[in-house]
Coordinates of C-alpha atoms in Angstrom, one line a residue:
M1 CA 66.6 74.0 79.5
L2 CA 68.5 73.6 76.3
A3 CA 69.2 70.0 75.4
A4 CA 72.6 69.2 73.8
S5 CA 70.8 68.0 70.6
Q6 CA 68.9 71.3 70.4
F7 CA 72.2 73.3 70.6
V8 CA 73.7 71.1 67.8
E9 CA 70.7 72.1 65.6
L10 CA 71.1 75.8 66.6
K11 CA 74.8 75.7 65.8
A12 CA 74.3 73.9 62.5
S13 CA 72.2 76.8 61.3
G14 CA 75.4 78.9 61.1
K15 CA 73.6 81.9 62.4
L16 CA 74.9 82.0 66.0
P17 CA 77.4 84.7 66.9
S18 CA 81.0 83.4 66.5
P19 CA 84.6 84.7 66.5
S20 CA 86.4 85.3 63.2
G21 CA 89.6 86.7 61.7
V22 CA 92.6 87.2 64.0
A23 CA 90.6 86.2 67.1
L24 CA 89.7 82.8 65.6
K25 CA 93.4 82.2 64.7
V26 CA 94.5 83.2 68.2
M27 CA 91.9 80.8 69.7
E28 CA 93.1 78.0 67.5
M29 CA 96.7 78.7 68.3
C30 CA 96.0 78.7 72.1
E31 CA 94.7 75.2 71.8
R32 CA 98.1 73.9 70.6
D33 CA 100.3 72.3 73.2
N34 CA 103.5 73.7 71.6
V35 CA 102.4 77.3 71.1
T36 CA 105.0 79.9 72.1
L37 CA 104.4 83.4 73.4
P38 CA 106.4 85.2 70.6
E39 CA 104.1 83.4 68.1
L40 CA 101.0 84.7 69.8
I41 CA 102.4 88.2 70.1
K42 CA 103.2 88.3 66.4
L43 CA 99.7 87.3 65.5
L44 CA 98.0 89.6 67.9
Q45 CA 100.0 92.6 66.7
T46 CA 98.2 92.3 63.3
D47 CA 95.1 93.5 65.2
P48 CA 96.1 96.8 67.1
A49 CA 92.6 97.2 68.5
M50 CA 92.7 93.8 70.1
V51 CA 96.2 94.5 71.5
G52 CA 94.8 97.7 73.2
R53 CA 92.0 95.7 74.8
I54 CA 94.4 93.1 76.1
L55 CA 96.7 95.8 77.6
K56 CA 93.6 97.3 79.2
I57 CA 92.9 94.0 81.0
A58 CA 96.6 93.5 81.9
N59 CA 96.9 97.0 83.4
S60 CA 93.8 96.6 85.6
A61 CA 94.2 96.8 89.4
A62 CA 93.9 93.0 89.7
F63 CA 97.3 92.4 88.2
A64 CA 99.0 95.0 90.5
R65 CA 101.6 96.2 88.0
Q66 CA 104.1 98.7 89.3
R67 CA 103.7 100.7 86.1
P68 CA 101.3 100.2 83.2
S69 CA 102.4 98.1 80.2
V70 CA 102.4 100.1 77.0
A71 CA 103.3 97.2 74.6
L72 CA 102.3 93.6 74.3
S73 CA 105.1 91.5 75.8
Q74 CA 105.7 88.0 77.0
D75 CA 105.4 89.2 80.6
V76 CA 101.9 90.6 79.8
L77 CA 100.7 87.3 78.3
M78 CA 102.2 85.3 81.1
S79 CA 100.4 87.3 83.7
I80 CA 97.1 86.8 81.9
G81 CA 97.7 83.1 81.0
I82 CA 97.1 81.4 77.6
K83 CA 93.8 79.8 78.6
T84 CA 92.4 83.1 79.9
L85 CA 93.8 84.9 76.8
R86 CA 91.7 82.6 74.6
Q87 CA 88.6 83.6 76.5
V88 CA 89.4 87.4 76.4
V89 CA 90.1 87.4 72.7
L90 CA 86.9 85.5 72.1
A91 CA 84.9 88.1 74.1
F92 CA 86.4 91.1 72.3
S93 CA 86.0 89.5 68.9
L94 CA 82.3 89.2 69.5
V95 CA 82.0 92.8 70.7
S96 CA 83.6 94.0 67.5
S97 CA 81.6 91.8 65.1
P98 CA 79.0 93.5 62.9
Y99 CA 75.5 92.4 63.5
E100 CA 72.5 92.6 61.2
N101 CA 69.7 94.5 62.8
N102 CA 67.1 91.7 62.9
A103 CA 64.9 93.2 65.7
Q104 CA 63.8 96.8 65.5
H105 CA 63.3 97.0 69.3
F106 CA 66.8 95.8 70.1
D107 CA 69.8 98.2 70.5
Y108 CA 73.0 96.3 69.8
K109 CA 75.3 99.0 71.1
K110 CA 73.3 99.3 74.2
F111 CA 73.5 95.5 74.6
W112 CA 77.3 95.5 74.5
S113 CA 77.5 98.5 76.7
K114 CA 75.5 96.7 79.4
S115 CA 77.6 93.5 78.8
I116 CA 80.8 95.5 79.4
A117 CA 79.3 96.9 82.6
T118 CA 78.4 93.4 83.7
G119 CA 81.9 92.2 82.8
V120 CA 83.6 95.0 84.8
A121 CA 81.3 94.6 87.8
T122 CA 81.8 90.8 87.9
Q123 CA 85.6 91.2 87.6
L124 CA 85.7 93.7 90.5
L125 CA 83.5 91.5 92.7
G126 CA 85.7 88.5 91.8
E127 CA 88.8 90.5 92.9
L128 CA 87.1 91.4 96.2
C129 CA 86.0 87.9 96.9
K130 CA 89.1 86.2 95.5
V131 CA 86.9 83.6 93.7
A132 CA 88.6 83.4 90.2
P133 CA 91.2 85.2 88.1
A134 CA 90.2 88.8 87.1
A135 CA 90.3 88.3 83.3
E136 CA 88.1 85.1 83.6
M137 CA 85.5 86.9 85.7
F138 CA 85.5 89.8 83.2
T139 CA 84.9 87.3 80.4
V140 CA 82.1 85.4 82.0
G141 CA 80.3 88.6 82.9
L142 CA 80.8 90.0 79.4
L143 CA 79.4 86.8 77.7
S144 CA 76.7 85.9 80.1
N145 CA 74.0 87.4 77.9
I146 CA 75.4 86.4 74.5
G147 CA 72.6 83.9 74.1
Q148 CA 70.2 86.9 73.6
L149 CA 72.1 87.7 70.4
G150 CA 71.7 84.1 69.4
L151 CA 68.0 84.1 69.9
I152 CA 67.6 87.4 68.0
T153 CA 69.6 86.1 65.1
L154 CA 67.8 82.7 65.0
H155 CA 64.2 84.0 65.6
P156 CA 64.1 87.7 64.7
Q157 CA 60.3 88.0 64.2
Q158 CA 59.3 86.1 67.3
Y159 CA 61.9 87.8 69.5
N160 CA 60.8 91.2 68.3
Q161 CA 57.2 90.3 69.5
L162 CA 58.7 89.5 73.0
L163 CA 60.5 92.8 73.1
T164 CA 57.2 94.5 72.2
Q165 CA 55.5 92.8 75.1
T166 CA 58.1 93.8 77.7
G167 CA 59.0 97.2 76.2
D168 CA 62.6 96.7 77.4
Q169 CA 65.4 94.5 76.1
F170 CA 66.8 94.2 79.6
S171 CA 63.4 93.3 81.3
P172 CA 63.6 90.3 83.7
D173 CA 60.2 89.3 82.3
L174 CA 61.9 88.3 79.0
L175 CA 63.2 85.0 80.5
A176 CA 59.7 83.6 81.2
L177 CA 58.5 84.6 77.8
E178 CA 61.6 83.1 76.2
E179 CA 61.0 79.8 78.0
Q180 CA 57.3 79.8 77.0
T181 CA 58.1 80.6 73.4
F182 CA 61.3 78.7 72.6
G183 CA 61.5 76.1 75.5
H184 CA 64.7 77.7 76.8
T185 CA 66.1 81.1 77.9
H186 CA 68.9 83.1 76.5
W187 CA 71.0 82.1 79.6
D188 CA 70.6 78.5 78.5
V189 CA 71.9 79.5 75.0
S190 CA 74.7 81.6 76.5
A191 CA 76.0 78.7 78.7
A192 CA 75.8 76.3 75.7
M193 CA 77.7 78.7 73.4
M194 CA 80.4 79.5 76.0
L195 CA 80.9 75.8 76.8
D196 CA 81.2 75.1 73.0
W197 CA 83.9 77.8 72.9
G198 CA 85.9 76.2 75.6
V199 CA 84.9 78.3 78.6
P200 CA 85.2 76.1 81.7
K201 CA 82.0 74.5 83.0
L202 CA 82.5 76.2 86.4
F203 CA 81.7 79.5 84.7
T204 CA 79.0 78.3 82.4
N205 CA 77.2 76.8 85.4
A206 CA 77.4 80.2 87.0
V207 CA 75.6 81.7 84.0
L208 CA 72.9 79.0 84.3
T209 CA 72.3 79.4 88.1
H210 CA 73.1 83.1 88.9
E211 CA 69.4 84.0 89.1
N212 CA 68.4 80.8 90.9
I213 CA 70.8 80.5 93.8
A214 CA 68.8 77.8 95.4
E215 CA 70.1 75.3 92.8
V216 CA 73.7 75.9 93.8
E217 CA 75.5 73.9 96.5
P218 CA 75.7 76.0 99.7
V219 CA 79.1 77.3 100.9
S220 CA 80.9 76.5 97.6
R221 CA 83.0 78.2 95.1
Q222 CA 80.2 77.7 92.6
L223 CA 77.9 79.7 94.9
K224 CA 80.3 82.6 95.2
L225 CA 80.7 82.7 91.4
A226 CA 76.9 82.7 90.9
L227 CA 76.5 85.4 93.5
C228 CA 79.2 87.5 91.9
L229 CA 77.6 87.2 88.5
N230 CA 74.1 87.9 90.0
L231 CA 75.3 91.0 91.6
G232 CA 77.4 92.1 88.6
A233 CA 74.5 91.8 86.3
R234 CA 72.2 93.7 88.7
L235 CA 74.9 96.5 89.0
A236 CA 75.0 96.7 85.3
R237 CA 71.2 96.9 85.1
L238 CA 71.2 99.7 87.6
C239 CA 73.4 101.8 85.2
F240 CA 70.6 101.7 82.6
L241 CA 67.8 102.7 85.0
P242 CA 66.3 106.3 85.0
D243 CA 68.1 108.6 87.5
T244 CA 65.0 108.5 89.8
E245 CA 65.1 104.7 90.1
Q246 CA 68.9 104.2 90.7
A247 CA 68.9 104.8 94.5
A248 CA 66.1 102.3 95.2
A249 CA 67.9 99.8 93.0
F250 CA 71.1 100.3 94.9
A251 CA 69.3 99.6 98.2
Q252 CA 68.0 96.3 96.8
L253 CA 71.5 95.2 96.0
M254 CA 72.9 95.4 99.5
P255 CA 71.4 92.1 100.7
V256 CA 73.2 90.3 97.9
A257 CA 76.5 92.1 98.6
N258 CA 76.1 91.1 102.3
L259 CA 75.9 87.4 101.2
L260 CA 79.4 87.9 99.7
D261 CA 80.6 89.5 102.9
V262 CA 80.9 92.9 101.1
N263 CA 80.0 95.8 103.5
E264 CA 78.4 99.0 102.3
A265 CA 81.6 101.0 102.3
A266 CA 83.4 98.5 100.1
F267 CA 80.4 98.1 97.8
V268 CA 80.1 101.9 97.3
D269 CA 83.8 102.0 96.4
L270 CA 83.4 99.1 94.0
G271 CA 80.4 100.8 92.4
D272 CA 82.4 104.0 91.8
R273 CA 85.3 102.0 90.3
L274 CA 82.8 100.2 88.1
L275 CA 81.6 103.6 86.7
Q276 CA 85.2 104.7 85.9
E277 CA 86.2 101.3 84.3
W278 CA 82.9 101.1 82.3
N279 CA 83.6 104.6 80.9
D280 CA 87.2 103.7 80.0
W281 CA 86.1 100.6 78.2
S282 CA 83.2 102.4 76.4
V283 CA 85.7 104.9 75.0
L284 CA 88.0 102.1 73.9
L285 CA 85.1 100.2 72.2
N286 CA 83.3 103.3 70.9
L287 CA 80.2 102.5 73.0
A288 CA 77.9 105.1 74.7
T289 CA 77.6 105.2 78.5
H290 CA 74.8 106.5 80.6
S291 CA 74.7 109.1 83.4
V292 CA 74.9 107.3 86.7
R293 CA 75.4 109.2 90.0
S294 CA 78.2 108.3 92.3
F295 CA 77.4 105.3 94.4
A296 CA 78.1 107.3 97.6
S297 CA 75.1 109.5 96.8
L298 CA 73.0 106.5 95.8
A299 CA 73.7 104.9 99.1
H300 CA 72.8 108.0 101.0
E301 CA 69.5 108.4 99.1
G302 CA 68.8 104.7 99.4
H303 CA 68.9 104.9 103.2
A304 CA 66.4 107.8 103.0
L305 CA 64.1 105.9 100.6
A306 CA 64.2 102.8 102.8
E307 CA 63.1 104.9 105.9
T308 CA 60.3 106.5 103.8
A309 CA 59.2 103.2 102.4
N310 CA 58.9 101.7 105.9
L311 CA 56.3 104.4 106.7
S312 CA 54.5 104.5 103.4
N313 CA 52.2 102.1 101.5
H314 CA 54.8 101.1 99.0
F315 CA 56.3 97.6 99.6
T316 CA 58.4 94.9 98.1
I317 CA 56.3 92.1 96.7
L318 CA 57.5 88.8 95.3
I319 CA 55.2 86.9 92.8
V320 CA 55.9 83.1 92.5
D321 CA 53.9 81.5 89.6
D322 CA 54.9 79.3 86.7
E323 CA 52.4 81.0 84.4
A324 CA 54.5 83.7 82.7
T325 CA 51.6 85.7 81.3
A326 CA 49.7 85.7 84.7
C327 CA 52.9 86.9 86.4
L328 CA 53.4 89.7 83.8
I329 CA 49.8 91.0 84.3
L330 CA 50.1 90.8 88.1
K331 CA 53.5 92.5 88.1
K332 CA 52.3 95.4 85.9
F333 CA 49.3 96.0 88.1
L334 CA 51.3 96.0 91.3
T335 CA 54.0 98.2 89.9
L336 CA 51.4 100.8 88.8
E337 CA 50.2 100.7 92.4
G338 CA 53.7 101.9 93.4
H339 CA 55.2 98.6 94.7
T340 CA 58.6 97.1 93.9
V341 CA 57.8 93.7 92.3
F342 CA 60.0 90.7 91.7
V343 CA 59.0 87.5 89.9
A344 CA 60.0 83.8 90.2
H345 CA 58.6 80.9 88.3
D346 CA 58.9 78.0 90.7
G347 CA 59.3 77.3 94.4
D348 CA 63.1 76.9 94.2
E349 CA 63.5 80.2 92.4
G350 CA 60.9 81.8 94.7
L351 CA 62.8 80.7 97.9
A352 CA 66.1 82.0 96.5
Q353 CA 64.6 85.3 95.5
A354 CA 62.8 85.7 98.9
L355 CA 66.1 85.3 100.7
L356 CA 67.9 87.7 98.4
V357 CA 65.4 90.6 98.1
K358 CA 63.6 90.2 101.5
P359 CA 60.1 91.0 100.3
D360 CA 57.3 92.3 102.6
I361 CA 54.7 90.2 100.8
V362 CA 54.9 86.9 98.8
I363 CA 52.0 86.0 96.4
T364 CA 52.5 82.4 95.4
D365 CA 50.7 79.7 93.4
I366 CA 50.5 76.3 95.0
M367 CA 51.0 73.9 92.1
M368 CA 54.4 74.6 90.4
P369 CA 57.3 72.5 89.0
N370 CA 60.3 71.6 91.2
R371 CA 59.5 72.9 94.7
N372 CA 55.8 73.6 94.8
G373 CA 54.2 76.5 96.7
L374 CA 53.5 74.5 99.9
E375 CA 57.1 73.3 100.1
M376 CA 58.3 76.9 99.6
I377 CA 56.0 78.2 102.3
K378 CA 57.3 75.5 104.7
S379 CA 60.9 76.3 103.9
L380 CA 60.4 80.1 104.3
R381 CA 58.7 79.8 107.7
E382 CA 61.7 77.8 108.9
T383 CA 63.9 80.9 108.4
E384 CA 64.0 84.0 110.6
L385 CA 63.5 86.2 107.5
G386 CA 60.6 84.0 106.2
R387 CA 58.7 84.2 109.5
A388 CA 58.2 88.0 109.0
I389 CA 56.9 87.8 105.4
Y390 CA 53.1 88.1 104.7
I391 CA 52.2 85.2 102.4
I392 CA 49.2 85.1 100.1
V393 CA 48.5 81.9 98.2
L394 CA 46.8 81.7 94.8
T395 CA 44.4 78.8 94.5
M396 CA 41.3 77.5 92.7
L397 CA 38.1 77.8 94.8
D398 CA 37.5 74.0 94.6
D399 CA 41.0 73.2 96.0
K400 CA 40.0 73.4 99.7
N401 CA 42.4 70.7 100.9
K402 CA 45.4 72.4 99.4
L403 CA 44.2 75.7 100.8
A404 CA 43.8 74.2 104.3
E405 CA 47.3 72.7 104.1
A406 CA 48.7 76.1 103.0
F407 CA 47.2 77.8 106.1
S408 CA 48.6 75.1 108.4
L409 CA 52.1 75.6 106.9
G410 CA 51.9 79.4 107.6
A411 CA 50.0 81.2 104.8
D412 CA 48.3 84.4 105.9
D413 CA 45.6 84.8 103.2
Y414 CA 44.5 83.5 99.8
L415 CA 43.4 84.8 96.4
A416 CA 41.1 82.8 94.1
K417 CA 42.3 82.3 90.5
P418 CA 41.7 84.1 88.1
V419 CA 42.7 87.1 90.3
D420 CA 40.1 89.9 90.5
K421 CA 41.9 93.3 90.8
K422 CA 39.4 94.6 93.4
V423 CA 39.7 91.6 95.5
L424 CA 43.5 91.7 95.2
Q425 CA 43.5 95.4 96.4
A426 CA 41.3 94.4 99.4
R427 CA 43.5 91.5 100.3
L428 CA 46.7 93.6 99.9
S429 CA 45.2 96.3 102.0
A430 CA 44.8 93.9 104.9
G431 CA 48.3 92.5 104.4
L432 CA 49.8 95.9 104.1
R433 CA 48.3 97.0 107.5
V434 CA 50.0 94.0 109.1
V435 CA 53.3 94.7 107.3
T436 CA 53.1 98.4 108.2
E437 CA 52.8 97.6 111.9
Q438 CA 55.7 95.2 111.6
H439 CA 57.8 97.9 109.9
K440 CA 57.0 100.4 112.7
M441 CA 57.9 97.9 115.4
R442 CA 61.1 96.9 113.5
A443 CA 62.0 100.6 113.1
E444 CA 61.5 101.3 116.8
L445 CA 63.7 98.2 117.7
E446 CA 66.4 99.3 115.2
Q447 CA 66.3 102.8 116.6
L448 CA 66.7 101.4 120.1
H449 CA 69.5 99.1 119.1
S450 CA 71.2 102.0 117.2
R451 CA 71.1 104.2 120.3
L452 CA 72.5 101.4 122.4
F453 CA 75.2 100.8 119.9
D454 CA 76.1 104.5 119.7
L455 CA 76.1 104.7 123.5
N456 CA 78.4 101.7 123.8
R457 CA 80.7 103.0 121.1
S458 CA 80.8 106.4 122.8
N459 CA 81.7 104.8 126.1
E460 CA 84.4 102.7 124.4
Q461 CA 85.8 105.7 122.6
A462 CA 85.7 107.8 125.8
Q463 CA 87.6 105.0 127.7
K464 CA 90.1 104.8 124.8
D465 CA 90.5 108.6 124.7
A466 CA 91.2 108.7 128.4
L467 CA 94.2 106.4 127.8
I468 CA 95.6 108.0 124.6
D469 CA 97.8 111.0 124.2
V470 CA 95.9 113.2 121.8
L471 CA 99.0 114.7 120.1
T472 CA 101.2 111.7 119.5
G473 CA 98.7 108.8 119.5
L474 CA 100.8 106.9 122.0
Y475 CA 99.4 105.8 125.4
N476 CA 99.4 108.5 128.0
R477 CA 100.8 108.6 131.6
R478 CA 97.7 107.2 133.1
H479 CA 97.8 104.1 131.0
A480 CA 101.6 103.8 131.4
L481 CA 101.2 103.7 135.2
D482 CA 98.3 101.2 135.1
R483 CA 100.0 99.0 132.6
L484 CA 103.3 99.0 134.5
A485 CA 101.5 98.0 137.7
Q486 CA 99.9 95.1 135.8
E487 CA 103.3 94.0 134.3
W488 CA 104.9 94.3 137.7
S489 CA 102.4 91.9 139.2
S490 CA 102.6 89.5 136.2
T491 CA 106.4 89.3 136.2
H492 CA 106.4 88.7 140.0
R493 CA 103.9 85.9 139.6
Y494 CA 105.6 84.2 136.7
H495 CA 109.2 85.1 137.5
Q496 CA 109.8 87.0 134.3
D497 CA 112.1 89.9 133.5
L498 CA 110.8 93.5 133.2
C499 CA 112.6 96.6 132.0
I500 CA 111.6 100.1 131.3
L501 CA 113.2 102.9 129.2
M502 CA 112.8 106.5 130.5
I503 CA 113.5 108.9 127.5
D504 CA 113.9 112.6 127.3
I505 CA 114.4 114.7 124.1
D506 CA 117.5 116.8 124.6
H507 CA 117.2 120.6 124.5
F508 CA 113.5 120.4 123.6
K509 CA 112.8 123.8 125.2
Q510 CA 115.2 125.4 122.6
V511 CA 113.0 123.9 119.8
N512 CA 109.9 125.5 121.3
D513 CA 111.7 128.8 121.9
C514 CA 113.3 129.0 118.4
Y515 CA 110.6 127.6 116.2
G516 CA 107.4 127.9 118.2
H517 CA 105.1 125.3 119.8
D518 CA 103.6 124.2 116.6
V519 CA 107.0 123.0 115.4
G520 CA 107.6 121.5 118.8
D521 CA 104.4 119.5 118.6
H522 CA 105.5 118.2 115.1
V523 CA 108.8 117.1 116.6
L524 CA 107.0 115.2 119.4
C525 CA 104.9 113.4 116.8
E526 CA 108.0 112.6 114.7
F527 CA 109.7 111.1 117.8
A528 CA 106.6 109.1 118.6
A529 CA 106.7 107.7 115.1
I530 CA 110.4 106.7 115.6
L531 CA 109.3 104.8 118.8
K532 CA 106.6 103.0 116.9
E533 CA 109.0 102.1 114.1
N534 CA 111.4 100.5 116.6
E535 CA 109.0 98.9 118.9
R536 CA 108.6 95.1 119.1
V537 CA 105.3 93.2 119.5
A538 CA 105.2 93.2 123.3
D539 CA 106.7 96.7 123.8
I540 CA 104.5 99.5 125.2
P541 CA 105.6 103.0 124.3
C542 CA 103.9 105.9 126.2
R543 CA 104.2 109.6 126.5
F544 CA 104.9 110.3 130.2
G545 CA 104.6 114.1 130.0
G546 CA 106.0 117.0 128.0
E547 CA 109.1 115.7 126.1
E548 CA 109.4 112.7 128.4
F549 CA 108.5 109.2 127.2
I550 CA 108.5 105.7 128.8
V551 CA 108.7 102.3 127.1
I552 CA 107.6 99.3 129.1
L553 CA 109.4 96.1 128.1
P554 CA 107.7 93.0 129.5
G555 CA 109.7 89.8 129.3
T556 CA 112.9 91.7 128.4
N557 CA 116.2 91.4 130.2
L558 CA 118.8 94.2 130.6
E559 CA 120.8 93.2 127.6
G560 CA 117.7 93.3 125.3
A561 CA 116.6 96.6 126.8
L562 CA 120.0 98.2 126.1
L563 CA 120.0 97.0 122.5
L564 CA 116.5 98.5 121.9
A565 CA 117.5 101.8 123.7
E566 CA 120.7 102.1 121.6
R567 CA 118.7 101.4 118.4
I568 CA 116.2 104.2 119.3
R569 CA 119.0 106.6 120.2
V570 CA 120.8 106.0 116.8
S571 CA 117.5 106.3 114.9
V572 CA 116.8 109.7 116.4
A573 CA 120.3 111.0 115.9
N574 CA 120.2 110.0 112.2
R575 CA 116.7 111.4 111.5
K576 CA 116.5 114.9 110.0
I577 CA 113.1 116.5 110.7
V578 CA 112.0 119.0 108.2
V579 CA 109.3 121.5 109.3
L580 CA 108.4 124.7 107.4
D581 CA 111.7 124.5 105.4
Q582 CA 113.6 124.1 108.6
T583 CA 115.8 121.0 109.2
I584 CA 116.0 120.0 112.8
S585 CA 118.3 117.5 114.3
L586 CA 117.5 115.8 117.6
T587 CA 119.2 113.6 120.2
V588 CA 117.7 111.8 123.2
S589 CA 119.0 110.7 126.6
M590 CA 117.8 107.5 128.1
G591 CA 117.7 105.8 131.5
V592 CA 117.3 102.0 131.6
A593 CA 116.1 100.1 134.6
M594 CA 115.4 96.4 135.2
R595 CA 113.3 95.0 138.0
M596 CA 115.6 93.8 140.8
A597 CA 115.1 92.1 144.2
A598 CA 115.9 95.4 145.9
Y599 CA 112.9 97.1 144.3
T600 CA 109.9 96.2 146.5
H601 CA 107.3 98.2 144.5
V602 CA 106.9 99.6 141.0
E603 CA 107.6 103.2 142.0
M604 CA 111.1 102.2 142.8
L605 CA 111.6 100.9 139.3
I606 CA 110.4 104.2 137.9
K607 CA 112.6 106.1 140.3
A608 CA 115.6 104.0 139.2
A609 CA 115.0 104.7 135.5
D610 CA 114.5 108.4 136.3
N611 CA 117.8 108.6 138.1
A612 CA 119.6 106.8 135.2
L613 CA 118.0 109.3 132.8
Y614 CA 119.3 112.2 135.0
H615 CA 122.8 110.7 135.0
A616 CA 122.7 110.4 131.1
K617 CA 121.7 114.1 130.7
H618 CA 124.3 115.3 133.1
S619 CA 127.0 113.2 131.4
G620 CA 126.7 115.0 128.1
R621 CA 123.3 113.9 126.7
N622 CA 122.7 111.7 123.6
Q623 CA 123.5 108.5 125.6
V624 CA 122.0 105.6 127.4
S625 CA 122.6 105.1 131.1
V626 CA 121.8 102.0 133.2
A627 CA 120.3 102.0 136.7
T628 CA 122.4 100.0 139.2
D629 CA 121.2 98.3 142.3
G630 CA 122.1 101.4 144.3
Q631 CA 120.2 103.9 142.1

């Protein structure tokens, strides 16, 4: 953690990244209570590049503009908001600032490219989850790693050594090494810098907690924000992985997406939008992008990899230990063995990671700060997911009481510290046999459930298809008769009105004879669409056969039925149907019948409507006729 007094010292050095020029003046102006939009526009227009970036934000899908804005206007600034504008200007000022290359293993353009990807991904997730304004989500994602620039600027030689150790400026292992070296991580510095710049604490807390979700209050806006940033950062990290690793990384992101109630289809669509937006921003900011396949293809390959992994000896392993160096050594060894490895540095973080990444095996130390290993094991075993994980505890040989307690709480095996690689391989082999059998059983169960699900879905679809007219999408004659019988019984029981409309398209045979059956089919579909446009909530339009349709009107009296019938008739008469450059005009004839005491069964109601329809057609067509008691 970074104490307030420590940050004051860091800031006093004058070396931390900070806004300047027009951006600084805009930020200062936004702090004034009496600032006006024309003043802000006038100042911003002195920096055309900044204007372009603000318009890019304003024209994003989140603001749902009818047409893109091409100039900075009061409407644009009002849609973004002055407080949010301040954050956006701050972020883009930092992106554009020149930086002295203090660390030879650090690529500044690559850093900002990944930051932009994080900002875009976090913004898109925020839009999907409706957790915060789009521009604010973009800013928090963009600035979440700004503390890394701070540490490089303040401690260039030491940070260069850390980069040499990890071999990657985006390595998750950097955090533990930063904590060990400086007493705080770059996320601590990011949050402190953002708070100092006036970014709301809600967002700076998300930066602090997004990789340790266990610290966040459950079912809260703060949790959603932290999860959005977590997933946004991991999506951005995926964009910088080698092509061969991207599909596996995608598969590991789906559990986090599910925590945000984002299904795979929506997540794939979001990923592809991220790639397009990231590319657009990179062109605007003169940053390089990396080749990333479409997320649809990553999802497809991810499924195949998951199936293969379940039957292979490559597993997901979580290491939980507060000793950063020991973690790094263990992680490198297990990664070389072909396993996917995650690291946590205390029980709280370990529990959160376990619930996110769903590891096959957890290797955990016992004595750790915050939640210790025993408490973490107990909490894991209380969850359905945790009961399936194979747990190996790390312990000193003379710590027999702790070891016994670990087994009583649910540990499966142990490793003596310091870890011997041969013993580790032997212990893992035993654990992997157990996990492999679990995977096989789970795969068989999932296959069985999948077959049952497909069977149920097929049955439901078959039942639905049996009641739907394939051409028009309306209910068919079978459903019409069944439903009419149900409504007949219901209206008799509850003393409610019931009417039906029997409809026939006038001279439909001529349409088929003149234009062909394909055009005739199109006309039927157009008429069905008119029925749907005019139907009320309780109405049930059905195709009764050929060009004849019936509309069941539960709870409707004769007056209401006549009003609906006339509305449909007029809609059809006014509609011009264009097919293959031919314009076709239609009319319809209708018979309306209402349930009466004289009708003792439903067939009499249908017969009465049919007779009324016959009367309408023989009275000149294009009209509505009402059944009387005698029909």
